[in-house]
Short mmCIF file of C-alpha atoms in Angstrom, two decimals:
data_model
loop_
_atom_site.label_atom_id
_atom_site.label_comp_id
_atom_site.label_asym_id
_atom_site.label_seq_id
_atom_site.Cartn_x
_atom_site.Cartn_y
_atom_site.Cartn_z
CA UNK A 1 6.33 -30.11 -4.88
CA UNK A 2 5.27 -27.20 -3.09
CA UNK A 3 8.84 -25.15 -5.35
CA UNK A 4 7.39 -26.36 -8.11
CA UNK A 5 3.89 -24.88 -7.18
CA UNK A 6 5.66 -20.89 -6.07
CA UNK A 7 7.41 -21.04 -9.23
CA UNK A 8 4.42 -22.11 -11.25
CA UNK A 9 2.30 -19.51 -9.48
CA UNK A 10 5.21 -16.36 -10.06
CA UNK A 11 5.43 -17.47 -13.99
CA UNK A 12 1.44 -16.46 -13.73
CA UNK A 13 1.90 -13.12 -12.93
CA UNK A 14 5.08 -12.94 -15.22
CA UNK A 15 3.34 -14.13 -17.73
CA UNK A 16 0.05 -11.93 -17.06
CA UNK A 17 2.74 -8.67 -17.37
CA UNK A 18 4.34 -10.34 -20.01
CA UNK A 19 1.20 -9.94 -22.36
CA UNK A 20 1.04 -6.25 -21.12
CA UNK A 21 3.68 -5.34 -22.02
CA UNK A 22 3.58 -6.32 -25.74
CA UNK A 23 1.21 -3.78 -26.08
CA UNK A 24 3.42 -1.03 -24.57
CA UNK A 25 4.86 -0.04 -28.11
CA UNK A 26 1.45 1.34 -29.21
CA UNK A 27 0.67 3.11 -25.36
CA UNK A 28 2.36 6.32 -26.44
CA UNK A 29 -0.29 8.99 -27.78
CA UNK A 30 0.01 12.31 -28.62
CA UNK A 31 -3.37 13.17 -27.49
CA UNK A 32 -4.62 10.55 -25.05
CA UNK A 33 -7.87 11.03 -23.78
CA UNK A 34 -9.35 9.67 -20.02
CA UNK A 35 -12.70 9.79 -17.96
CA UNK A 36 -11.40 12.33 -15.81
CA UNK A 37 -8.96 15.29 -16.19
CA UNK A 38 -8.16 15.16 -12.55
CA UNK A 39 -8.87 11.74 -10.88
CA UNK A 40 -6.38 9.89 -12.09
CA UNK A 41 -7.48 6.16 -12.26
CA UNK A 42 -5.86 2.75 -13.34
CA UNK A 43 -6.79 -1.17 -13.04
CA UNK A 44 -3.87 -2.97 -12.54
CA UNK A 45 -2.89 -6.82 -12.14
CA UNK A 46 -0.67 -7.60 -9.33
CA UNK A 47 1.90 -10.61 -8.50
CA UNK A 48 3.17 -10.74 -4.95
CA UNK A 49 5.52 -12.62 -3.67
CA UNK A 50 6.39 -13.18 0.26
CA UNK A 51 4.90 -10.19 1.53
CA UNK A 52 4.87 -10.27 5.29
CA UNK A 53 1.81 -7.90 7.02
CA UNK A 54 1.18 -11.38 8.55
CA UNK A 55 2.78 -14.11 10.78
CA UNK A 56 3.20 -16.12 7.34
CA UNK A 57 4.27 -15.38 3.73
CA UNK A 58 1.91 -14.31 1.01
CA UNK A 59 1.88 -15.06 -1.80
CA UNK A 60 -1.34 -13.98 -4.38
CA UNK A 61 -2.12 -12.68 -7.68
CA UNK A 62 -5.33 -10.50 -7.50
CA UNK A 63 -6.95 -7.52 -9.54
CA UNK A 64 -6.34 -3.99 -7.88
CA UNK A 65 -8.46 -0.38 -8.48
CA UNK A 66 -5.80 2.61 -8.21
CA UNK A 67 -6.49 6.63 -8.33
CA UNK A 68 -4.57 9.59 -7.37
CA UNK A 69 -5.74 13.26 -7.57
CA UNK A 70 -4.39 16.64 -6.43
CA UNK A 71 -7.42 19.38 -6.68
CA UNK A 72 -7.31 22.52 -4.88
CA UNK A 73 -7.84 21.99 -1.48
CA UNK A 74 -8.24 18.20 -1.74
CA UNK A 75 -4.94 15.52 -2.32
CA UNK A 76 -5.53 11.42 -2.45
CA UNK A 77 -4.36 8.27 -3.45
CA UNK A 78 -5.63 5.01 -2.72
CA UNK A 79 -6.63 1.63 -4.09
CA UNK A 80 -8.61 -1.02 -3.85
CA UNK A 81 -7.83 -4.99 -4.21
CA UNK A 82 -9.82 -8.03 -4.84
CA UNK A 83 -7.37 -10.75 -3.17
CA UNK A 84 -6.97 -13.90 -4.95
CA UNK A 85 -8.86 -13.13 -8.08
CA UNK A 86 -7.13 -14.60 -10.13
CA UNK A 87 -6.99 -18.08 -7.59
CA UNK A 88 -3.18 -18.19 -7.75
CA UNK A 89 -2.66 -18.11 -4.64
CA UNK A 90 -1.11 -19.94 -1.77
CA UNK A 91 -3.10 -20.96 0.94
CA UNK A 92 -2.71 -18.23 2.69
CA UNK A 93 -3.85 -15.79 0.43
CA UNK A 94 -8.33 -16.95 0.32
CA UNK A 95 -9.72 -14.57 -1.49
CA UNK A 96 -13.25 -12.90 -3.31
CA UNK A 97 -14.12 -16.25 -4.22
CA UNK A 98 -12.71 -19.05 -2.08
CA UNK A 99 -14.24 -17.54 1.44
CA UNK A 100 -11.48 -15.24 1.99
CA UNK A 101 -11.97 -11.28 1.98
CA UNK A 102 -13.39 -10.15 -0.68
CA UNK A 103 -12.03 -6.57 -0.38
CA UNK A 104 -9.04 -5.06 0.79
CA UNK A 105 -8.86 -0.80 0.57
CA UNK A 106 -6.55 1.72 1.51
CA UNK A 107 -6.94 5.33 1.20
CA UNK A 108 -4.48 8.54 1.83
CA UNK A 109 -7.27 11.98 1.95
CA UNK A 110 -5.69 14.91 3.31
CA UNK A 111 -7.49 18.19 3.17
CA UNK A 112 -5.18 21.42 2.61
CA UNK A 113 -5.18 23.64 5.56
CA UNK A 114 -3.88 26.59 3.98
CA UNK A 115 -6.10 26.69 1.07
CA UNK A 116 -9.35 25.63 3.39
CA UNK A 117 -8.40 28.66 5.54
CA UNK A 118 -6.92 30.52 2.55
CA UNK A 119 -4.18 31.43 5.08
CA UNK A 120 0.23 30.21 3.74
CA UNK A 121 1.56 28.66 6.39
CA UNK A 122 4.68 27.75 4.52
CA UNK A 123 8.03 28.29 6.20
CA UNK A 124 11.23 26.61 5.35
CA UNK A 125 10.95 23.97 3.16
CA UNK A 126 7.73 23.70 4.00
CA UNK A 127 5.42 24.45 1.16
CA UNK A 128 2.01 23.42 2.15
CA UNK A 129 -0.08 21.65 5.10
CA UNK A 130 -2.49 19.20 5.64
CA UNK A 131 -5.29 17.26 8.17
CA UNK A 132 -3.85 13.80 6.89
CA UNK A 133 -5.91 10.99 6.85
CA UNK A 134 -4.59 6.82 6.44
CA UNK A 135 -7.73 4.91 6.30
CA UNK A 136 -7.30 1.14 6.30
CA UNK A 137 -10.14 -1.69 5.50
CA UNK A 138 -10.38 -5.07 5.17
CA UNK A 139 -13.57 -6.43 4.54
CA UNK A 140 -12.76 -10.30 5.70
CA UNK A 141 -15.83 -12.57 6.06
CA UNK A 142 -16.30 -11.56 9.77
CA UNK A 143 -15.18 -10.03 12.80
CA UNK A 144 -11.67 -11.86 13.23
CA UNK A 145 -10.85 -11.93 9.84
CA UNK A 146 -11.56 -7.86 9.44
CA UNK A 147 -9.31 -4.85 9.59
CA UNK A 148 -10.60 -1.63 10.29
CA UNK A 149 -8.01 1.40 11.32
CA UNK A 150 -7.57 5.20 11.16
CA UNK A 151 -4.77 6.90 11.17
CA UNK A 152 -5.71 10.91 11.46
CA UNK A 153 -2.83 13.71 11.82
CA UNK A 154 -0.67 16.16 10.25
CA UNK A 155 1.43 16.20 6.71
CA UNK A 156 3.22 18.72 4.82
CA UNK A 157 4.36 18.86 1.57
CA UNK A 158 8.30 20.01 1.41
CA UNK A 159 10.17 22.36 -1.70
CA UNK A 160 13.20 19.83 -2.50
CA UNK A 161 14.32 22.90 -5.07
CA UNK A 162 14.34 19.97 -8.24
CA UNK A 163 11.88 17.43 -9.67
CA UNK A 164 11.96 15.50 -6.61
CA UNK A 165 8.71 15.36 -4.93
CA UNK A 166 8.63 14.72 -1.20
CA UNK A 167 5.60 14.44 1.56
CA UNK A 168 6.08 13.51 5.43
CA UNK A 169 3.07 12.80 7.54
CA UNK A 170 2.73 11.84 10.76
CA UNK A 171 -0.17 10.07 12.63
CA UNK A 172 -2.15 8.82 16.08
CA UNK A 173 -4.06 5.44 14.78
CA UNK A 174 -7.70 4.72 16.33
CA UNK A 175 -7.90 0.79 15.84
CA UNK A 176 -11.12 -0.42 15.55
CA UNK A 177 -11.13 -4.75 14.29
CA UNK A 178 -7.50 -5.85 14.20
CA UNK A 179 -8.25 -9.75 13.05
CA UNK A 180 -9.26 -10.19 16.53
CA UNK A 181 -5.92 -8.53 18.59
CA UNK A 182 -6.11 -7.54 21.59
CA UNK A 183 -5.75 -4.11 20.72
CA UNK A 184 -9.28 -3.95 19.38
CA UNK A 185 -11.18 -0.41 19.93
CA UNK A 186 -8.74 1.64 21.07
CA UNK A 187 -5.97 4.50 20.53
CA UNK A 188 -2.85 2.50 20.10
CA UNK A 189 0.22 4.00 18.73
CA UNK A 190 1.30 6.54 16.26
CA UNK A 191 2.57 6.64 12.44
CA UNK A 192 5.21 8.38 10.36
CA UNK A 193 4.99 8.40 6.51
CA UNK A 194 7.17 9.47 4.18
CA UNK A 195 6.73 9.57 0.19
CA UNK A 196 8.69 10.12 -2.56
CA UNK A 197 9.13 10.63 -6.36
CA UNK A 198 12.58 10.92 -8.28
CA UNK A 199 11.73 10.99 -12.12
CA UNK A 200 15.15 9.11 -14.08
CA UNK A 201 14.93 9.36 -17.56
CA UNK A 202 12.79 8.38 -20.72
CA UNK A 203 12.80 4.82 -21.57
CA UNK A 204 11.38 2.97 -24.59
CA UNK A 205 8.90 5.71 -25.13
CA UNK A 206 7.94 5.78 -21.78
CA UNK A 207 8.89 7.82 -18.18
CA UNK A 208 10.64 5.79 -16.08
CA UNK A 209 10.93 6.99 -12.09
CA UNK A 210 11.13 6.18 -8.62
CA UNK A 211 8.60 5.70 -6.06
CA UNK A 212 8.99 5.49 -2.13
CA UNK A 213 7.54 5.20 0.61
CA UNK A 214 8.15 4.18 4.35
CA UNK A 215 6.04 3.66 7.22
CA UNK A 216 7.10 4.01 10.75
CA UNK A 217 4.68 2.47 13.35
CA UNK A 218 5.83 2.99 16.77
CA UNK A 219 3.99 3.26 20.26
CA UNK A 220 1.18 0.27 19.98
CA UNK A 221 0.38 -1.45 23.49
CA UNK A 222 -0.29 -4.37 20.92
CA UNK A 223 3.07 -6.36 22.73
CA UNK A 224 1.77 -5.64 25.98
CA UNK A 225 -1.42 -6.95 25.77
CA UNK A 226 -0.82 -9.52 23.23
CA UNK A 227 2.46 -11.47 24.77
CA UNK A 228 5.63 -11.91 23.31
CA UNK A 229 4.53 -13.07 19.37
CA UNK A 230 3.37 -9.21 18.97
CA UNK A 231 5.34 -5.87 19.01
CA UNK A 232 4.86 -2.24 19.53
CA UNK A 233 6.88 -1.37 16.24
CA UNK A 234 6.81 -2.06 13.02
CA UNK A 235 8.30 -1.02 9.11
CA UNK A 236 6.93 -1.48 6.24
CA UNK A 237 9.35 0.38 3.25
CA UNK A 238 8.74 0.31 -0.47
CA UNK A 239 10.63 1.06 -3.36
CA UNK A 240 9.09 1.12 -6.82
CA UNK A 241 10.61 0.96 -10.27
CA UNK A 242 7.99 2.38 -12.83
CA UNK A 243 7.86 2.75 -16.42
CA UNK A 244 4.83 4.96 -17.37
CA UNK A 245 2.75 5.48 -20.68
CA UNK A 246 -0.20 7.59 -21.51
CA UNK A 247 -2.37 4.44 -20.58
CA UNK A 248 -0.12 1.53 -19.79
CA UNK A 249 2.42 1.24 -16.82
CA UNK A 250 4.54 -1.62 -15.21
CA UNK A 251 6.16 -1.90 -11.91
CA UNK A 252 8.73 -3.63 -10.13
CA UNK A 253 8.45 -3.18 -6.45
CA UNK A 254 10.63 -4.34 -3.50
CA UNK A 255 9.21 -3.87 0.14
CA UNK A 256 11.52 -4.11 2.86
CA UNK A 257 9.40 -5.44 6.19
CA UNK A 258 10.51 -5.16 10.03
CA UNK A 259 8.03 -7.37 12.30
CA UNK A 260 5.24 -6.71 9.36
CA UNK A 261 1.84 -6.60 11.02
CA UNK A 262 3.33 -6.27 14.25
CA UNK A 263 4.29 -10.03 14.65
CA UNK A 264 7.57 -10.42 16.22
CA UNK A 265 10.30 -12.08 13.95
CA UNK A 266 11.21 -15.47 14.90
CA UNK A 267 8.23 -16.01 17.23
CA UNK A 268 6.84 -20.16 17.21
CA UNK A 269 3.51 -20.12 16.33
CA UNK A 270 0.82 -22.60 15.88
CA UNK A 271 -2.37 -22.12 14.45
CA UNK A 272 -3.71 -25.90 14.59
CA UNK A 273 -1.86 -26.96 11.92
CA UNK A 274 1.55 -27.50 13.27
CA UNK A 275 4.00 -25.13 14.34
CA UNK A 276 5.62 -22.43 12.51
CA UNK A 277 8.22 -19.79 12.57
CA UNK A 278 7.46 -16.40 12.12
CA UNK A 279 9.25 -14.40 9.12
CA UNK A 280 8.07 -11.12 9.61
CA UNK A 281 11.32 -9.33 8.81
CA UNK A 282 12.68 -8.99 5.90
CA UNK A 283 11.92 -8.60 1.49
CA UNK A 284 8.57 -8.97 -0.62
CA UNK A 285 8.33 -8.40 -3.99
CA UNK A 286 5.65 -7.41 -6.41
CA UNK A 287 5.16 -6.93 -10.43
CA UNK A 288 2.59 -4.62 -11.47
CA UNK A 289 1.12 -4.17 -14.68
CA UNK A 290 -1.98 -1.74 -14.95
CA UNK A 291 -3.85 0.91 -18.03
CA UNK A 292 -4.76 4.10 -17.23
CA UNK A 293 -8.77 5.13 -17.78
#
């Protein structure tokens, strides 16, 4: 029963795409016009499957803000989800409007140091640098259910010599809530992030390209203080498929975890309701469909 329920749940967000996508034929303008010139901005629809930041798979279908922008001194992406909105989810995935969190936000500001001090300090293949900023948020319903971390440090942006675009930034994280770990209000461990873009080709009127990105978490005391189910490392690495139109794009998105959320793979867990295994190593998947504003 519960196969028949994942399957039903993934032909939802198929589906969802599906009737996107019908409309991509007509997405191609000559002219298009948005809100902004420079904050780029999108609403998508998202479909996860087994994502792993937890000690248990995810699975959830929920409605997501997205913007990017690259302005003079100032460079950002980040987006904001409303988990669940679309109640497809399983029961781990409570949302906005079945007492779960109602928000979950991520952000990416960094602040140009060479333009702020109007000073190059390229060298290399370094073109440009940053004070690089990871701000994580999630609003949960109270203190043990809320995330709340900072990651602040230094990035670069670095001259590949083609169309390939490519960023590396590397943090110290200030945790504040943490769901209630042990590693509450503290400095605990450091970050490495590394992005990429590799455009392919034109495709049914549209750009099709490559996104990546990786995160290395290293250094937590999190294991230490939290016993054997935690760990001081973790990986979270995505790889993105996307087809792009003036105001429609689509996504196919593989994420390869290593002890996601810092659970230890393998672990037995129980949270009252019988013991489990953790899975916190290995594939999620997600299909994206979102228009451009």
């Amino acid at each position: 029963m519960w196969l028949i329920i994942m399957k039903f749940k993934t032909l939802i967000a198929g589906a969802v795409l599906a009737c996107s996508l019908s409309g991509a034929a007509q997405a191609a303008e000559s002219d298009p016009q948005y809100v902004s010139d420079w904050w780029h901005q999108s609403v998508n629809v998202v479909g996860s499957y087994h994502t792993r930041f937890g000690p248990q798979f995810n699975n959830d279908v929920y409605l997501e803000y997205e913007a990017f922008a690259k302005k003079d001194w100032f460079d950002f992406y980040g987006y904001l989800d409303l988990t669940n909105f679309f109640g497809a989810g399983n029961s781990n995935a409570n949302g906005i409007f079945d007492h779960g969190s109602p928000m979950f936000m991520e952000i990416e500001p960094r602040f140009s140091i060479d333009k702020l001090t109007g000073t190059s300090l390229a060298f290399g293949p370094f073109k440009e640098w940053y004070f690089a900023n990871n701000y994580i948020y999630d609003m949960g319903r109270n203190s043990d259910s809320r995330q709340n971390t900072w990651y602040m440090g230094l990035g670069t942006d670095i001259d590949t010599h083609s169309d390939v675009g490519l960023s590396l930034n590397v943090y110290a994280k200030y945790q504040w809530e943490n769901y209630g770990a042990a590693n509450e209000n503290s400095w605990d461990g450091y970050r490495f992030k590394v992005k990429y873009f590799v455009p392919i080709t034109t495709l049914w009127g549209g750009n099709l390209g490559y996104v990546g990105f990786t995160n290395f978490d290293w250094g937590s005391d999190l294991r230490d203080k939290g016993g054997s189910s935690r760990t001081s490392n973790s990986i979270a690495s995505s790889h993105i498929l996307s087809l792009g139109y003036d105001h429609w794009h689509f996504s196919a998105v593989a994420r390869y975890f290593h002890n996601g959320g810092q659970w230890a793979d393998g672990q037995e867990l129980n949270f009252g309701n019988g013991p489990f295994e953790v899975k916190s190593t290995g594939w999620g998947y997600y299909l994206v469909a979102g228009y451009n504003f």
